[in-house]
Short mmCIF file of C-alpha atoms in Angstrom, two decimals:
data_model
loop_
_atom_site.label_atom_id
_atom_site.label_comp_id
_atom_site.label_asym_id
_atom_site.label_seq_id
_atom_site.Cartn_x
_atom_site.Cartn_y
_atom_site.Cartn_z
CA MET A 230 58.96 -12.98 -18.51
CA GLN A 231 57.47 -13.91 -15.13
CA PRO A 232 55.75 -10.96 -13.37
CA ASN A 233 56.87 -10.04 -9.88
CA PRO A 234 54.55 -11.26 -7.10
CA PRO A 235 52.69 -8.54 -5.17
CA SER A 236 54.89 -6.45 -2.88
CA LEU A 237 54.40 -7.18 0.80
CA LEU A 238 56.08 -5.06 3.47
CA GLY A 239 57.26 -6.21 6.86
CA GLU A 240 60.30 -6.94 9.00
CA SER A 241 58.83 -8.94 11.88
CA PRO A 242 59.65 -12.63 12.40
CA ALA A 243 55.95 -13.52 12.16
CA PHE A 244 55.68 -11.84 8.76
CA HIS A 245 58.84 -13.44 7.39
CA ALA A 246 57.61 -16.84 8.57
CA VAL A 247 54.48 -16.37 6.45
CA LEU A 248 56.50 -15.40 3.37
CA ALA A 249 58.71 -18.46 3.83
CA HIS A 250 55.61 -20.66 4.13
CA VAL A 251 54.15 -19.14 0.95
CA SER A 252 57.39 -19.68 -0.98
CA ARG A 253 57.45 -23.32 0.11
CA VAL A 254 53.88 -24.22 -0.85
CA ALA A 255 53.39 -21.98 -3.92
CA PRO A 256 54.95 -24.46 -6.42
CA LEU A 257 52.78 -27.36 -5.20
CA GLU A 258 49.84 -28.26 -7.43
CA ARG A 259 47.43 -28.53 -4.51
CA PRO A 260 44.49 -26.50 -3.14
CA LEU A 261 45.21 -24.25 -0.18
CA LEU A 262 43.49 -22.19 2.48
CA VAL A 263 44.53 -18.69 3.59
CA ILE A 264 43.22 -17.85 7.04
CA GLY A 265 43.35 -14.45 8.69
CA GLU A 266 41.37 -11.62 10.25
CA ARG A 267 39.84 -8.93 8.06
CA GLY A 268 42.40 -6.55 6.63
CA THR A 269 45.40 -8.88 6.95
CA GLY A 270 46.00 -9.15 3.19
CA LYS A 271 44.57 -12.56 2.29
CA GLU A 272 44.06 -11.60 -1.37
CA LEU A 273 47.66 -10.37 -1.67
CA ILE A 274 48.92 -13.66 -0.25
CA ALA A 275 46.73 -15.62 -2.68
CA ALA A 276 48.13 -13.59 -5.58
CA ARG A 277 51.66 -14.26 -4.35
CA LEU A 278 50.90 -17.99 -4.21
CA HIS A 279 49.73 -17.83 -7.83
CA TYR A 280 52.63 -15.79 -9.23
CA LEU A 281 55.23 -17.96 -7.49
CA SER A 282 53.64 -21.11 -8.92
CA ARG A 283 54.07 -22.79 -12.29
CA ARG A 284 50.70 -21.28 -13.25
CA TRP A 285 52.05 -17.72 -13.07
CA ASP A 286 51.34 -17.05 -16.77
CA ARG A 287 47.79 -18.41 -16.63
CA PRO A 288 44.64 -16.66 -15.31
CA PHE A 289 44.31 -15.61 -11.68
CA VAL A 290 40.54 -15.33 -11.16
CA LYS A 291 39.00 -13.87 -7.99
CA VAL A 292 35.50 -14.34 -6.57
CA ASN A 293 34.08 -12.90 -3.34
CA CYS A 294 31.60 -15.55 -2.22
CA ALA A 295 30.00 -13.23 0.35
CA ALA A 296 29.04 -10.64 -2.28
CA LEU A 297 26.59 -12.88 -4.16
CA THR A 298 23.40 -14.76 -3.35
CA GLU A 299 23.41 -18.56 -3.65
CA SER A 300 21.91 -18.60 -7.16
CA LEU A 301 24.13 -15.79 -8.43
CA LEU A 302 27.24 -17.38 -6.94
CA ASP A 303 26.36 -20.71 -8.57
CA SER A 304 25.96 -19.03 -11.97
CA GLU A 305 29.04 -16.84 -11.45
CA LEU A 306 31.25 -19.81 -10.58
CA PHE A 307 29.97 -22.45 -12.97
CA GLY A 308 28.24 -20.44 -15.72
CA HIS A 309 25.05 -21.31 -17.60
CA GLU A 310 23.78 -22.14 -21.05
CA ALA A 311 21.44 -19.87 -22.99
CA GLY A 312 17.85 -20.57 -21.95
CA ALA A 313 18.84 -22.45 -18.77
CA PHE A 314 16.55 -20.15 -16.77
CA THR A 315 14.48 -17.02 -17.22
CA GLY A 316 16.75 -14.17 -18.29
CA ALA A 317 19.59 -16.42 -19.50
CA ILE A 318 19.58 -15.09 -23.05
CA ARG A 319 23.15 -16.13 -23.82
CA ARG A 320 25.77 -18.57 -22.61
CA GLN A 321 27.92 -17.40 -19.68
CA ILE A 322 31.32 -18.90 -18.98
CA GLY A 323 31.79 -19.31 -15.23
CA ARG A 324 34.79 -18.18 -13.21
CA VAL A 325 35.97 -21.75 -12.64
CA GLU A 326 36.12 -22.28 -16.40
CA GLN A 327 37.80 -18.90 -16.88
CA ALA A 328 40.52 -20.01 -14.46
CA ASP A 329 41.25 -23.21 -16.43
CA GLY A 330 44.99 -23.81 -16.27
CA GLY A 331 45.39 -21.14 -13.61
CA THR A 332 44.25 -20.30 -10.10
CA LEU A 333 40.80 -19.58 -8.68
CA PHE A 334 40.76 -17.47 -5.50
CA LEU A 335 37.57 -17.84 -3.45
CA ASP A 336 37.41 -15.12 -0.81
CA GLU A 337 35.00 -15.58 2.13
CA ILE A 338 34.57 -19.22 1.14
CA ALA A 339 32.84 -20.01 4.45
CA THR A 340 29.75 -18.12 3.21
CA ALA A 341 29.18 -20.43 0.22
CA SER A 342 25.95 -22.45 0.41
CA ALA A 343 25.86 -26.24 0.79
CA ALA A 344 24.86 -26.66 -2.86
CA VAL A 345 27.76 -24.51 -4.09
CA GLN A 346 30.14 -26.32 -1.74
CA GLU A 347 29.09 -29.66 -3.26
CA LYS A 348 29.87 -28.40 -6.77
CA LEU A 349 33.19 -26.96 -5.58
CA LEU A 350 34.09 -30.34 -4.11
CA ARG A 351 33.63 -32.01 -7.50
CA ALA A 352 35.70 -29.29 -9.16
CA VAL A 353 38.51 -29.71 -6.62
CA GLU A 354 38.33 -33.51 -6.36
CA TYR A 355 37.73 -34.51 -9.97
CA GLY A 356 38.15 -31.33 -12.03
CA GLU A 357 34.50 -31.63 -13.13
CA ILE A 358 32.05 -28.76 -13.52
CA GLU A 359 28.64 -28.29 -15.12
CA ARG A 360 27.21 -25.08 -16.44
CA VAL A 361 23.57 -24.65 -15.44
CA GLY A 362 21.68 -26.41 -18.21
CA GLY A 363 24.87 -27.86 -19.67
CA ARG A 364 26.98 -31.00 -19.68
CA THR A 365 29.93 -32.04 -17.52
CA GLN A 366 33.27 -30.51 -18.49
CA ILE A 367 36.82 -31.09 -17.27
CA VAL A 368 38.92 -28.16 -15.98
CA ASP A 369 42.39 -27.86 -14.48
CA VAL A 370 42.15 -25.27 -11.71
CA ARG A 371 44.08 -24.72 -8.50
CA VAL A 372 41.68 -23.46 -5.83
CA ILE A 373 42.79 -21.13 -3.02
CA GLY A 374 40.13 -20.37 -0.43
CA ALA A 375 40.26 -17.58 2.13
CA THR A 376 38.24 -16.82 5.23
CA ASN A 377 38.38 -15.34 8.71
CA ALA A 378 36.00 -18.04 10.00
CA ASP A 379 36.85 -21.15 12.01
CA LEU A 380 36.27 -23.72 9.27
CA PRO A 381 36.91 -26.82 11.43
CA ALA A 382 34.29 -25.57 13.91
CA LEU A 383 31.84 -24.92 11.07
CA ALA A 384 32.48 -28.41 9.71
CA GLU A 385 31.80 -29.95 13.13
CA THR A 386 28.39 -28.25 13.26
CA GLY A 387 27.54 -29.15 9.65
CA ARG A 388 27.72 -25.58 8.33
CA PHE A 389 30.69 -26.36 6.08
CA ARG A 390 31.29 -29.63 4.24
CA ALA A 391 33.93 -31.65 6.05
CA ASP A 392 34.99 -33.41 2.84
CA LEU A 393 35.50 -30.08 1.05
CA LEU A 394 37.51 -28.81 4.02
CA ASP A 395 39.67 -31.95 3.86
CA ARG A 396 40.44 -31.29 0.20
CA LEU A 397 41.08 -27.56 0.54
CA ALA A 398 43.25 -27.90 3.64
CA PHE A 399 46.20 -29.61 1.95
CA ASP A 400 48.04 -26.74 3.62
CA VAL A 401 46.86 -23.69 5.55
CA VAL A 402 48.62 -20.33 5.45
CA THR A 403 47.70 -18.39 8.59
CA LEU A 404 48.25 -14.62 8.52
CA PRO A 405 49.18 -12.93 11.80
CA PRO A 406 47.13 -9.89 12.86
CA LEU A 407 48.90 -6.55 12.92
CA ARG A 408 49.01 -6.54 16.72
CA ALA A 409 51.24 -9.65 16.50
CA ARG A 410 53.73 -7.90 14.19
CA ARG A 411 54.12 -4.47 15.80
CA GLU A 412 57.63 -4.04 14.38
CA ASP A 413 55.95 -3.65 10.99
CA ILE A 414 53.61 -0.82 11.99
CA PRO A 415 56.12 2.07 11.49
CA VAL A 416 57.30 0.55 8.19
CA LEU A 417 53.77 0.19 6.83
CA ALA A 418 52.68 3.59 8.17
CA GLU A 419 55.54 5.37 6.40
CA HIS A 420 54.84 3.45 3.18
CA PHE A 421 51.16 4.47 3.20
CA ALA A 422 52.08 8.05 4.14
CA LEU A 423 54.51 8.36 1.23
CA GLY A 424 51.88 7.03 -1.14
CA MET A 425 49.39 9.62 0.07
CA VAL A 426 51.98 12.41 -0.23
CA ARG A 427 52.58 11.44 -3.86
CA GLU A 428 48.84 11.36 -4.52
CA LEU A 429 48.49 14.85 -3.03
CA GLU A 430 51.50 15.99 -5.12
CA ARG A 431 53.31 17.33 -2.07
CA ALA A 432 57.06 17.89 -2.25
CA LEU A 433 57.99 15.74 0.75
CA PHE A 434 56.76 13.84 3.79
CA PRO A 435 58.09 15.49 6.97
CA GLY A 436 57.33 12.39 9.08
CA PHE A 437 55.32 11.50 12.15
CA ALA A 438 55.62 13.23 15.50
CA PRO A 439 57.09 10.91 18.20
CA ARG A 440 53.82 10.78 20.15
CA VAL A 441 51.98 9.79 16.96
CA LEU A 442 54.34 6.85 16.43
CA GLU A 443 53.66 5.84 20.02
CA GLN A 444 49.92 6.10 19.34
CA LEU A 445 50.26 3.91 16.25
CA LEU A 446 52.08 1.26 18.26
CA ASP A 447 49.58 1.37 21.14
CA HIS A 448 46.44 0.97 19.03
CA GLY A 449 44.91 -2.53 18.79
CA TRP A 450 44.15 -2.30 15.00
CA PRO A 451 41.11 -4.60 14.88
CA GLY A 452 40.93 -3.83 11.12
CA ASN A 453 44.63 -4.69 10.72
CA VAL A 454 46.62 -3.36 7.73
CA ARG A 455 43.51 -2.02 5.98
CA GLU A 456 42.57 0.05 9.04
CA LEU A 457 46.17 1.27 9.42
CA ARG A 458 46.27 2.39 5.79
CA ASN A 459 42.99 4.29 6.07
CA ALA A 460 44.03 5.98 9.32
CA VAL A 461 47.45 7.02 8.00
CA GLU A 462 46.16 8.31 4.66
CA ARG A 463 43.32 10.19 6.37
CA SER A 464 45.75 11.77 8.83
CA VAL A 465 48.32 12.76 6.19
CA ALA A 466 45.60 14.38 4.06
CA ALA A 467 44.44 16.43 7.05
CA SER A 468 47.95 17.42 8.22
CA ASP A 469 50.04 20.51 7.56
CA PRO A 470 52.05 19.77 4.36
CA GLU A 471 55.09 21.52 5.87
CA GLY A 472 55.06 19.90 9.30
CA LEU A 473 55.05 16.58 11.06
CA VAL A 474 51.83 14.58 11.29
CA GLU A 475 50.76 15.55 14.82
CA GLU A 476 47.60 13.46 15.12
CA ILE A 477 46.34 10.10 13.88
CA LEU A 478 42.65 10.26 13.02
CA LEU A 479 41.59 6.77 14.01
CA ASP A 480 37.84 7.33 14.02
CA PRO A 481 36.36 9.17 10.99
CA PHE A 482 33.07 9.41 12.91
CA ALA A 483 34.63 11.18 15.87
CA SER A 484 33.33 14.60 14.81
CA ALA A 485 30.07 13.35 13.30
CA TRP A 486 26.73 13.50 15.10
CA ARG A 487 25.71 10.19 16.60
CA PRO A 488 22.82 9.26 18.87
CA ALA A 489 23.85 9.32 22.48
CA ALA A 490 24.55 5.84 23.83
CA PRO A 491 22.50 4.85 26.86
CA ALA A 492 24.34 5.29 30.11
CA VAL A 493 25.68 2.05 31.53
CA SER A 494 26.37 1.99 35.22
CA ALA A 495 29.47 0.21 36.43
CA PRO A 496 28.74 -3.22 37.89
CA SER A 497 28.88 -3.50 41.61
CA PRO A 498 31.62 -5.88 42.75
CA VAL A 499 29.29 -7.47 45.30
CA SER A 500 25.50 -7.33 44.88
CA GLU A 501 23.07 -7.34 47.78
CA GLU A 502 22.17 -10.93 46.91
CA ALA A 503 25.79 -12.04 46.68
CA PRO A 504 26.89 -14.73 49.12
CA PRO A 505 29.14 -13.71 51.97
CA VAL A 506 32.79 -13.34 51.04
CA ALA A 507 34.75 -16.35 52.23
CA ALA A 508 37.93 -15.84 54.16
CA GLY A 509 40.80 -15.11 51.78
CA ASP A 510 38.50 -14.33 48.81
CA PHE A 511 38.39 -10.54 49.20
CA GLN A 512 41.61 -9.77 47.34
CA GLU A 513 40.67 -12.19 44.54
CA GLN A 514 37.26 -10.52 44.06
CA VAL A 515 38.89 -7.09 44.02
CA ARG A 516 41.37 -8.32 41.41
CA ARG A 517 38.60 -9.73 39.20
CA PHE A 518 36.55 -6.54 39.50
CA GLU A 519 39.52 -4.34 38.60
CA SER A 520 40.46 -6.59 35.66
CA GLY A 521 36.84 -6.55 34.41
CA LEU A 522 36.69 -2.75 34.51
CA LEU A 523 39.94 -2.52 32.54
CA GLU A 524 38.79 -5.02 29.90
CA THR A 525 35.46 -3.24 29.45
CA ALA A 526 37.12 0.16 29.12
CA LEU A 527 39.64 -1.20 26.58
CA GLU A 528 36.87 -2.67 24.42
CA ARG A 529 34.83 0.56 24.52
CA ASN A 530 37.87 2.53 23.40
CA ARG A 531 38.86 0.04 20.67
CA PHE A 532 42.02 -0.91 22.62
CA ASN A 533 43.47 2.61 22.31
CA GLN A 534 45.36 2.86 25.58
CA ARG A 535 45.54 6.67 25.74
CA GLN A 536 41.79 6.99 25.21
CA THR A 537 41.21 4.24 27.77
CA ALA A 538 43.36 6.06 30.33
CA GLU A 539 41.43 9.30 29.78
CA ALA A 540 38.09 7.48 30.06
CA LEU A 541 39.11 5.96 33.40
CA GLY A 542 40.66 9.17 34.73
CA LEU A 543 44.10 7.56 34.89
CA GLY A 544 47.49 8.63 33.68
CA TYR A 545 48.82 6.77 30.65
CA HIS A 546 51.69 5.13 32.54
CA GLN A 547 49.37 4.36 35.45
CA LEU A 548 47.07 2.49 33.05
CA ARG A 549 50.03 0.64 31.52
CA GLY A 550 51.05 -0.52 34.98
CA LEU A 551 47.56 -1.85 35.69
CA LEU A 552 47.38 -3.60 32.32
CA LYS A 553 50.70 -5.33 33.02
CA LYS A 554 49.52 -6.27 36.51
CA HIS A 555 46.45 -8.02 35.08
CA GLY A 556 48.17 -9.51 32.01
CA LEU A 557 46.17 -7.36 29.55
CA ILE A 558 49.04 -5.88 27.54
CA GLY A 559 48.60 -6.94 23.91
CA LYS A 560 45.26 -8.66 24.71
CA PRO A 561 43.26 -9.22 21.45
CA GLU A 562 39.85 -7.69 21.08
#
C-alpha cells in the first residue's frame, strides 16, 4: 500500500499552486530543484515529490550538504572501500548507492564543493559513481536538490557548475515565503498550537486573542513556517491553560541579557557638504528621508509593525498610513 505523502497545510492560492506543480512533476523520472527561503518546508516538498512518484516504495535518502566538510561529504555521498584512506577500516556504502532505485534529496546543494559537484554530475548524467578507492558502479537515482541560494547567479560567477545546474533544473519548484501566503498564517498557527496543547496534555486550546492574531498577521516572518511554529509553541507553553493566548513571544532573547548595541544617530537629510537643493527637489528629498527612516526602523524591529510604531513614537495606524504612503506594506526583509 502506498504511504500518504507528508501533510502540508495551507489555503492560499500561492500554496495551492505549489501543490499543483508538485503533483504534475512528481511522476516524471527527472532531477528537480526545490528553491525557497529558510523555513519554507523544502524537505517536506521533496518528500512529497518522492511519495507521489513511481519510486514511492523505494528509499528516500536525505543529505544536508552544508553539514559536512568536502572530504566527509564526498565519502558520505559516494562511500569508500576499506583501506582507501587512513581510518577507513571497513567498506562504507554511500548515500547515492543507498538511494538506488529511489530518491536522493540534497539539501543546501549550493554549498557542495566543485569536486563533489563534478561527481554528482556524473551520477545525474550517466548514473555512474565511484566509491573512494573503488571501481565505477551504475545506480538508478532520482536527485532532488534544494537551496535558498541563487544558483544561476552562482553559476555565472563559477561558484556552481553550470552543466550540473542544467541537469538538475529540468524543473524548479519555488516555494513562496510565509509573507506571500498570509491567509495560511492563522491555519498554521492553530495547527501548531493544537499540537503543543496535546504535548502538554492540556484538555483544550482556548484560542488566540484577537490582537494576537493581528500580531501574527503583521509580523514579517523572516524564518517562515519554522519561525511561526517556534513562536506559537513557545507562546502556548507560556500561556494560561484556561485562557486565550494573550501574547506571541517572537523573540526568545527578549528577556535575556545582551550587550548594549552602540547608539546610532539618525542620518541628517542634508549634510553640511551637500549641494544646494535644486528648485522642486525639496519634497523629493523629504520623501526619501522619511522612507529611509521607515525602512531602517522596520529592519531593526524585524518587520514587526507594532514594535516599529513604538520605536518611532507613532501610533500603529499612523505607521500603517506612512507605510502605505511609501509603498512599504508587505516589503520583504
